[in-house]
Amino acid sequence: MDSNHSAPAIVITVINDCASLWHEVLLGIEEEGIPFLLQHHPAGDVVDSAWQAARSSPLLVGIACDRHSLVVHYKNLPASAPLFTLMHHQDSQAHRNTGNNAARLVKGIPFRDLHA
């Protein structure tokens, strides 16, 4: 299941209808000018879902989230080794910067500090 989406976008797998919990992450991606595509799933493992999303994204970056955590993955990393893991209880700036960093991975520019 390699890059099969026609439009270049970060693929985001939303597990159990939790997208509203991660709004700041989506805003961070938008701030960097990178498009994203939401796909909804009723259940699944967050790390594996993020890796599968990265494999299906033409930009090689995938995200998955549930009600507790959000994972950013890159297609060229091992499936069990995501790039970033964010917990829901972390502050909104960490959420925003994680979105920025997912987009910056696509752009190939340095990451922001999650707590800056």
Short mmCIF file of C-alpha atoms in Angstrom, two decimals:
data_model
loop_
_atom_site.label_atom_id
_atom_site.label_comp_id
_atom_site.label_asym_id
_atom_site.label_seq_id
_atom_site.Cartn_x
_atom_site.Cartn_y
_atom_site.Cartn_z
CA MET A 1 0.00 0.00 0.00
CA ASP A 2 2.34 2.71 -1.20
CA SER A 3 1.48 6.32 -2.00
CA ASN A 4 -1.99 6.01 -3.48
CA HIS A 5 -3.54 9.40 -2.74
CA SER A 6 -3.50 11.70 -5.75
CA ALA A 7 -3.12 15.02 -3.93
CA PRO A 8 0.03 15.54 -1.87
CA ALA A 9 -1.02 15.71 1.77
CA ILE A 10 -0.12 14.46 5.22
CA VAL A 11 -2.51 11.58 5.88
CA ILE A 12 -4.09 11.69 9.34
CA THR A 13 -5.91 8.66 10.71
CA VAL A 14 -8.48 9.65 13.32
CA ILE A 15 -9.43 6.76 15.60
CA ASN A 16 -12.75 6.94 17.48
CA ASP A 17 -13.79 10.38 16.23
CA CYS A 18 -11.27 12.37 18.27
CA ALA A 19 -10.18 15.05 15.76
CA SER A 20 -11.55 17.90 17.87
CA LEU A 21 -9.16 16.96 20.71
CA TRP A 22 -6.17 17.60 18.44
CA HIS A 23 -7.29 20.86 16.80
CA GLU A 24 -4.04 22.69 17.69
CA VAL A 25 -2.00 20.03 15.86
CA LEU A 26 -4.06 20.61 12.71
CA LEU A 27 -3.57 24.37 13.06
CA GLY A 28 0.18 23.83 13.34
CA ILE A 29 0.19 21.91 10.06
CA GLU A 30 -1.88 24.63 8.38
CA GLU A 31 0.49 27.35 9.66
CA GLU A 32 3.30 25.70 7.71
CA GLY A 33 1.19 25.58 4.54
CA ILE A 34 1.09 21.80 4.15
CA PRO A 35 -2.24 20.16 3.27
CA PHE A 36 -3.60 17.21 5.22
CA LEU A 37 -6.23 14.56 4.63
CA LEU A 38 -8.33 13.15 7.49
CA GLN A 39 -9.44 9.54 7.35
CA HIS A 40 -11.66 8.16 10.10
CA HIS A 41 -11.37 4.66 11.58
CA PRO A 42 -13.48 3.16 14.38
CA ALA A 43 -10.52 1.41 16.05
CA GLY A 44 -6.82 0.68 15.70
CA ASP A 45 -3.33 0.96 17.16
CA VAL A 46 -2.07 4.54 17.02
CA VAL A 47 1.57 3.73 16.15
CA ASP A 48 0.71 1.23 13.43
CA SER A 49 -2.03 3.49 12.04
CA ALA A 50 0.42 6.41 11.84
CA TRP A 51 2.96 4.27 9.98
CA GLN A 52 0.29 3.04 7.57
CA ALA A 53 -0.79 6.65 7.04
CA ALA A 54 2.82 7.62 6.27
CA ARG A 55 3.08 4.75 3.79
CA SER A 56 -0.04 5.96 2.00
CA SER A 57 0.92 9.65 1.96
CA PRO A 58 2.66 11.06 -1.12
CA LEU A 59 4.55 13.29 1.35
CA LEU A 60 5.75 10.22 3.34
CA VAL A 61 4.41 11.65 6.62
CA GLY A 62 1.49 10.17 8.51
CA ILE A 63 -0.27 10.93 11.76
CA ALA A 64 -2.71 8.90 13.83
CA CYS A 65 -4.57 9.91 16.96
CA ASP A 66 -7.00 8.54 19.48
CA ARG A 67 -8.42 10.09 22.65
CA HIS A 68 -5.12 9.68 24.54
CA SER A 69 -2.21 10.14 22.15
CA LEU A 70 -1.12 11.39 18.75
CA VAL A 71 1.77 9.88 16.78
CA VAL A 72 3.71 11.41 13.88
CA HIS A 73 5.43 8.84 11.69
CA TYR A 74 7.71 8.90 8.66
CA LYS A 75 7.57 6.22 5.98
CA ASN A 76 11.32 5.53 6.10
CA LEU A 77 11.38 4.82 9.85
CA PRO A 78 10.77 1.36 11.31
CA ALA A 79 7.07 0.78 11.97
CA SER A 80 7.65 0.55 15.72
CA ALA A 81 9.71 3.77 15.93
CA PRO A 82 7.54 6.88 15.40
CA LEU A 83 9.16 10.29 15.14
CA PHE A 84 6.96 12.07 17.71
CA THR A 85 4.45 10.90 20.31
CA LEU A 86 2.22 13.48 21.95
CA MET A 87 -0.10 12.86 24.89
CA HIS A 88 -3.43 14.67 25.10
CA HIS A 89 -2.64 16.19 28.51
CA GLN A 90 0.37 18.09 27.12
CA ASP A 91 -0.10 21.84 26.69
CA SER A 92 -1.58 23.49 23.62
CA GLN A 93 1.80 24.88 22.54
CA ALA A 94 3.22 21.34 22.40
CA HIS A 95 0.20 20.35 20.30
CA ARG A 96 0.72 23.29 17.91
CA ASN A 97 4.47 22.68 17.63
CA THR A 98 3.92 18.98 16.90
CA GLY A 99 1.75 20.00 13.95
CA ASN A 100 4.40 22.49 12.85
CA ASN A 101 7.05 19.77 13.08
CA ALA A 102 5.05 17.25 11.05
CA ALA A 103 4.82 19.86 8.29
CA ARG A 104 8.48 20.82 8.69
CA LEU A 105 9.43 17.17 8.14
CA VAL A 106 7.75 17.46 4.73
CA LYS A 107 9.58 20.74 4.02
CA GLY A 108 12.95 19.42 5.21
CA ILE A 109 13.54 22.30 7.62
CA PRO A 110 14.57 22.19 11.32
CA PHE A 111 11.98 21.24 13.92
CA ARG A 112 10.63 23.58 16.57
CA ASP A 113 11.13 22.83 20.25
CA LEU A 114 7.86 21.28 21.44
CA HIS A 115 7.75 23.58 24.47
CA ALA A 116 9.11 26.82 22.98
#
